[in-house]
Amino acid sequence: MENISNKAARRIVLAAQGFGEPELDGDVTRRHLKKAIARLGLFQIDSVNVIVRAHYMPMFSRLGPYPRVLIDDAAVGRKRLLFEYWAHEASLLPVETYPLMRWRMERAAQGDRIYTGLAKFGREQASFIEDVFEELRRRGPVAASDFENEKGAGGWWGWSHTKTALEFLFWSGRITTAERRPSFERLYDLPERVLPKDVLAIPTPEPAEAKRQLLKIAARSLGVATAGDLRDYFRMAPDDTYPHVQELIEAGELVPVRVKGWADEAYIAPNVRRPRKITARALLAPFDPLIWRRPRTERLFDFHYRIEIYTPAEKRQFGYYVLPFLVDEALVGRVCLKADRQVGTLRVNAAWHENHALPGPTAEALLAALKSMAGWLNLAAVSLEAHGNLAPALRVAAGADTVAL
């Protein structure tokens, strides 16, 4: 079995995730989006909009400023590139992945491997769920709020019940997202009225084959991964993962390796890229696939990271919404940000550097990244607060408390 250093593993991982690519010559286009989503396998969706919604960030982190409407347009219409489903949490996935999710949809329809409360609702309120489905079939696309004040004074048995019914139907694959309103509320419709016909026509693979294909996507996207890492990418259960990892090893589609400092055996694809150097600069959303599995982030980068949104303010260590900062092959710092759209400013509430990072060069690189992000978000300035051990160097690099673009 091959032994590789953690440094070599980092480079493989970063290359697999799309970092270190040559700088683009020209605008980011739909072609670049197709390449990015094929490489990453999915964009995780999250409702928090402190800076920008999470699914927009991975392309910015890898390609720099791009028109966000690219992703919006790719998730609507019959020629869409993306569809929504539960993968690594709520996610946007390439439409080609849709057949690989049918086993999960069929299982959900039986109340298996979904939230306990949702499964119970599916068993106890089957008739109500069918009523909601038929109404959606008749009127779609519709949002959960469209049902709120209908069918009697209490609405459709209360909005929360209608929303739960829609969520059960969504998990089951009987409905999907047609598009999102500006408020980010889903509009639901039937898959046959939303998804490309050629995708719907693809035969459903056997569950075992679908799971193997998902694990191969995870392996390609992760670069180097333990079985636990592979399982986490599409949030697969242990019994849906480990037997198929072994099958892929036996088929020569996964190659076992040992990474120095990792307790568990890891795996790579046979044709994995092995760059000698990575040059990159990126602010990373908390839900970026490079870092979303926190133990893996610690293994790779010796970087302890937790999102503190739900931590009481007085107990937060770094801030409410903190983005790790990647420079070349290391996570060198973290920054707590807020897009203040009312005044057109990207607020840097706190900035921190890691012990191994030099404050001056880190601050200069971070300032450039912050200015790029502010411009991408159509904000006119970057405002610097005095919190964090990198804040003094950041203000020196900026030459002021506020930097106008």
mmCIF file of N, CA, C and O in Angstrom, residues 81-115:
data_model
loop_
_atom_site.group_PDB
_atom_site.id
_atom_site.type_symbol
_atom_site.label_atom_id
_atom_site.label_comp_id
_atom_site.label_asym_id
_atom_site.label_seq_id
_atom_site.Cartn_x
_atom_site.Cartn_y
_atom_site.Cartn_z
ATOM 1 N N LEU A 81 -29.420 22.844 -15.630
ATOM 2 C CA LEU A 81 -28.264 22.005 -15.315
ATOM 3 C C LEU A 81 -28.365 21.408 -13.923
ATOM 4 O O LEU A 81 -27.706 20.404 -13.630
ATOM 5 N N LEU A 82 -29.169 22.040 -13.045
ATOM 6 C CA LEU A 82 -29.178 21.703 -11.625
ATOM 7 C C LEU A 82 -30.585 21.379 -11.148
ATOM 8 O O LEU A 82 -31.563 21.947 -11.646
ATOM 9 N N PHE A 83 -30.665 20.493 -10.163
ATOM 10 C CA PHE A 83 -31.928 20.242 -9.469
ATOM 11 C C PHE A 83 -31.650 20.180 -7.978
ATOM 12 O O PHE A 83 -30.505 19.996 -7.551
ATOM 13 N N GLU A 84 -32.703 20.330 -7.184
ATOM 14 C CA GLU A 84 -32.558 20.313 -5.730
ATOM 15 C C GLU A 84 -32.969 18.964 -5.155
ATOM 16 O O GLU A 84 -33.978 18.374 -5.563
ATOM 17 N N TYR A 85 -32.178 18.501 -4.212
ATOM 18 C CA TYR A 85 -32.573 17.324 -3.434
ATOM 19 C C TYR A 85 -31.684 17.246 -2.201
ATOM 20 O O TYR A 85 -30.719 18.000 -2.045
ATOM 21 N N TRP A 86 -32.022 16.307 -1.324
ATOM 22 C CA TRP A 86 -31.235 16.070 -0.127
ATOM 23 C C TRP A 86 -30.033 15.203 -0.489
ATOM 24 O O TRP A 86 -30.173 14.041 -0.842
ATOM 25 N N ALA A 87 -28.856 15.761 -0.418
ATOM 26 C CA ALA A 87 -27.625 15.031 -0.707
ATOM 27 C C ALA A 87 -26.707 15.198 0.497
ATOM 28 O O ALA A 87 -26.810 14.455 1.467
ATOM 29 N N HIS A 88 -25.818 16.194 0.459
ATOM 30 C CA HIS A 88 -25.134 16.596 1.692
ATOM 31 C C HIS A 88 -25.974 17.725 2.267
ATOM 32 O O HIS A 88 -25.707 18.898 2.032
ATOM 33 N N GLU A 89 -26.980 17.391 3.031
ATOM 34 C CA GLU A 89 -28.052 18.330 3.393
ATOM 35 C C GLU A 89 -28.753 18.774 2.097
ATOM 36 O O GLU A 89 -28.582 18.157 1.049
ATOM 37 N N ALA A 90 -29.556 19.830 2.172
ATOM 38 C CA ALA A 90 -30.217 20.342 0.969
ATOM 39 C C ALA A 90 -29.145 20.808 -0.003
ATOM 40 O O ALA A 90 -28.217 21.525 0.382
ATOM 41 N N SER A 91 -29.283 20.416 -1.268
ATOM 42 C CA SER A 91 -28.207 20.661 -2.221
ATOM 43 C C SER A 91 -28.749 20.911 -3.619
ATOM 44 O O SER A 91 -29.853 20.484 -3.968
ATOM 45 N N LEU A 92 -27.932 21.598 -4.406
ATOM 46 C CA LEU A 92 -28.096 21.663 -5.853
ATOM 47 C C LEU A 92 -27.145 20.643 -6.459
ATOM 48 O O LEU A 92 -25.947 20.633 -6.149
ATOM 49 N N LEU A 93 -27.680 19.791 -7.330
ATOM 50 C CA LEU A 93 -26.883 18.730 -7.935
ATOM 51 C C LEU A 93 -27.011 18.794 -9.449
ATOM 52 O O LEU A 93 -27.998 19.307 -9.975
ATOM 53 N N PRO A 94 -26.034 18.245 -10.192
ATOM 54 C CA PRO A 94 -26.194 18.145 -11.645
ATOM 55 C C PRO A 94 -27.400 17.262 -11.972
ATOM 56 O O PRO A 94 -27.633 16.249 -11.306
ATOM 57 N N VAL A 95 -28.151 17.636 -12.995
ATOM 58 C CA VAL A 95 -29.351 16.860 -13.327
ATOM 59 C C VAL A 95 -28.999 15.417 -13.658
ATOM 60 O O VAL A 95 -29.825 14.510 -13.450
ATOM 61 N N GLU A 96 -27.778 15.174 -14.129
ATOM 62 C CA GLU A 96 -27.377 13.810 -14.459
ATOM 63 C C GLU A 96 -27.358 12.904 -13.234
ATOM 64 O O GLU A 96 -27.388 11.674 -13.359
ATOM 65 N N THR A 97 -27.285 13.509 -12.042
ATOM 66 C CA THR A 97 -27.261 12.730 -10.799
ATOM 67 C C THR A 97 -28.660 12.291 -10.388
ATOM 68 O O THR A 97 -28.801 11.423 -9.522
ATOM 69 N N TYR A 98 -29.696 12.851 -10.992
ATOM 70 C CA TYR A 98 -31.074 12.567 -10.572
ATOM 71 C C TYR A 98 -31.377 11.067 -10.518
ATOM 72 O O TYR A 98 -31.905 10.588 -9.498
ATOM 73 N N PRO A 99 -31.041 10.286 -11.550
ATOM 74 C CA PRO A 99 -31.344 8.843 -11.453
ATOM 75 C C PRO A 99 -30.626 8.151 -10.298
ATOM 76 O O PRO A 99 -31.121 7.150 -9.765
ATOM 77 N N LEU A 100 -29.464 8.668 -9.909
ATOM 78 C CA LEU A 100 -28.708 8.051 -8.820
ATOM 79 C C LEU A 100 -29.342 8.305 -7.462
ATOM 80 O O LEU A 100 -28.941 7.686 -6.467
ATOM 81 N N MET A 101 -30.318 9.211 -7.403
ATOM 82 C CA MET A 101 -30.997 9.526 -6.151
ATOM 83 C C MET A 101 -32.353 8.827 -6.022
ATOM 84 O O MET A 101 -33.012 8.952 -4.986
ATOM 85 N N ARG A 102 -32.759 8.092 -7.041
ATOM 86 C CA ARG A 102 -34.096 7.494 -6.994
ATOM 87 C C ARG A 102 -34.227 6.457 -5.888
ATOM 88 O O ARG A 102 -35.294 6.310 -5.287
ATOM 89 N N TRP A 103 -33.145 5.712 -5.607
ATOM 90 C CA TRP A 103 -33.226 4.734 -4.514
ATOM 91 C C TRP A 103 -33.516 5.433 -3.193
ATOM 92 O O TRP A 103 -34.269 4.912 -2.352
ATOM 93 N N ARG A 104 -32.927 6.614 -2.994
ATOM 94 C CA ARG A 104 -33.149 7.373 -1.765
ATOM 95 C C ARG A 104 -34.585 7.898 -1.736
ATOM 96 O O ARG A 104 -35.225 7.914 -0.680
ATOM 97 N N MET A 105 -35.095 8.325 -2.874
ATOM 98 C CA MET A 105 -36.474 8.808 -2.953
ATOM 99 C C MET A 105 -37.461 7.686 -2.650
ATOM 100 O O MET A 105 -38.431 7.871 -1.902
ATOM 101 N N GLU A 106 -37.215 6.517 -3.235
ATOM 102 C CA GLU A 106 -38.101 5.377 -3.000
ATOM 103 C C GLU A 106 -38.069 4.955 -1.538
ATOM 104 O O GLU A 106 -39.106 4.603 -0.957
ATOM 105 N N ARG A 107 -36.906 4.987 -0.943
ATOM 106 C CA ARG A 107 -36.790 4.649 0.475
ATOM 107 C C ARG A 107 -37.536 5.662 1.337
ATOM 108 O O ARG A 107 -38.229 5.298 2.288
ATOM 109 N N ALA A 108 -37.404 6.948 0.984
ATOM 110 C CA ALA A 108 -38.099 7.995 1.738
ATOM 111 C C ALA A 108 -39.608 7.835 1.645
ATOM 112 O O ALA A 108 -40.327 8.070 2.619
ATOM 113 N N ALA A 109 -40.099 7.433 0.479
ATOM 114 C CA ALA A 109 -41.551 7.242 0.306
ATOM 115 C C ALA A 109 -42.080 6.177 1.257
ATOM 116 O O ALA A 109 -43.268 6.200 1.635
ATOM 117 N N GLN A 110 -41.206 5.249 1.662
ATOM 118 C CA GLN A 110 -41.597 4.213 2.618
ATOM 119 C C GLN A 110 -41.349 4.643 4.060
ATOM 120 O O GLN A 110 -41.538 3.850 4.989
ATOM 121 N N GLY A 111 -40.916 5.884 4.244
ATOM 122 C CA GLY A 111 -40.657 6.383 5.587
ATOM 123 C C GLY A 111 -39.343 5.894 6.166
ATOM 124 O O GLY A 111 -39.135 5.942 7.385
ATOM 125 N N ASP A 112 -38.434 5.455 5.308
ATOM 126 C CA ASP A 112 -37.179 4.860 5.764
ATOM 127 C C ASP A 112 -36.039 5.850 5.580
ATOM 128 O O ASP A 112 -35.906 6.482 4.528
ATOM 129 N N ARG A 113 -35.191 6.005 6.607
ATOM 130 C CA ARG A 113 -34.000 6.845 6.589
ATOM 131 C C ARG A 113 -34.331 8.323 6.371
ATOM 132 O O ARG A 113 -33.573 9.045 5.728
ATOM 133 N N ILE A 114 -35.472 8.761 6.874
ATOM 134 C CA ILE A 114 -35.770 10.185 6.901
ATOM 135 C C ILE A 114 -36.067 10.556 8.352
ATOM 136 O O ILE A 114 -36.120 9.697 9.225
ATOM 137 N N TYR A 115 -36.245 11.847 8.598
ATOM 138 C CA TYR A 115 -36.459 12.298 9.963
ATOM 139 C C TYR A 115 -37.643 11.563 10.590
ATOM 140 O O TYR A 115 -38.674 11.340 9.946
#
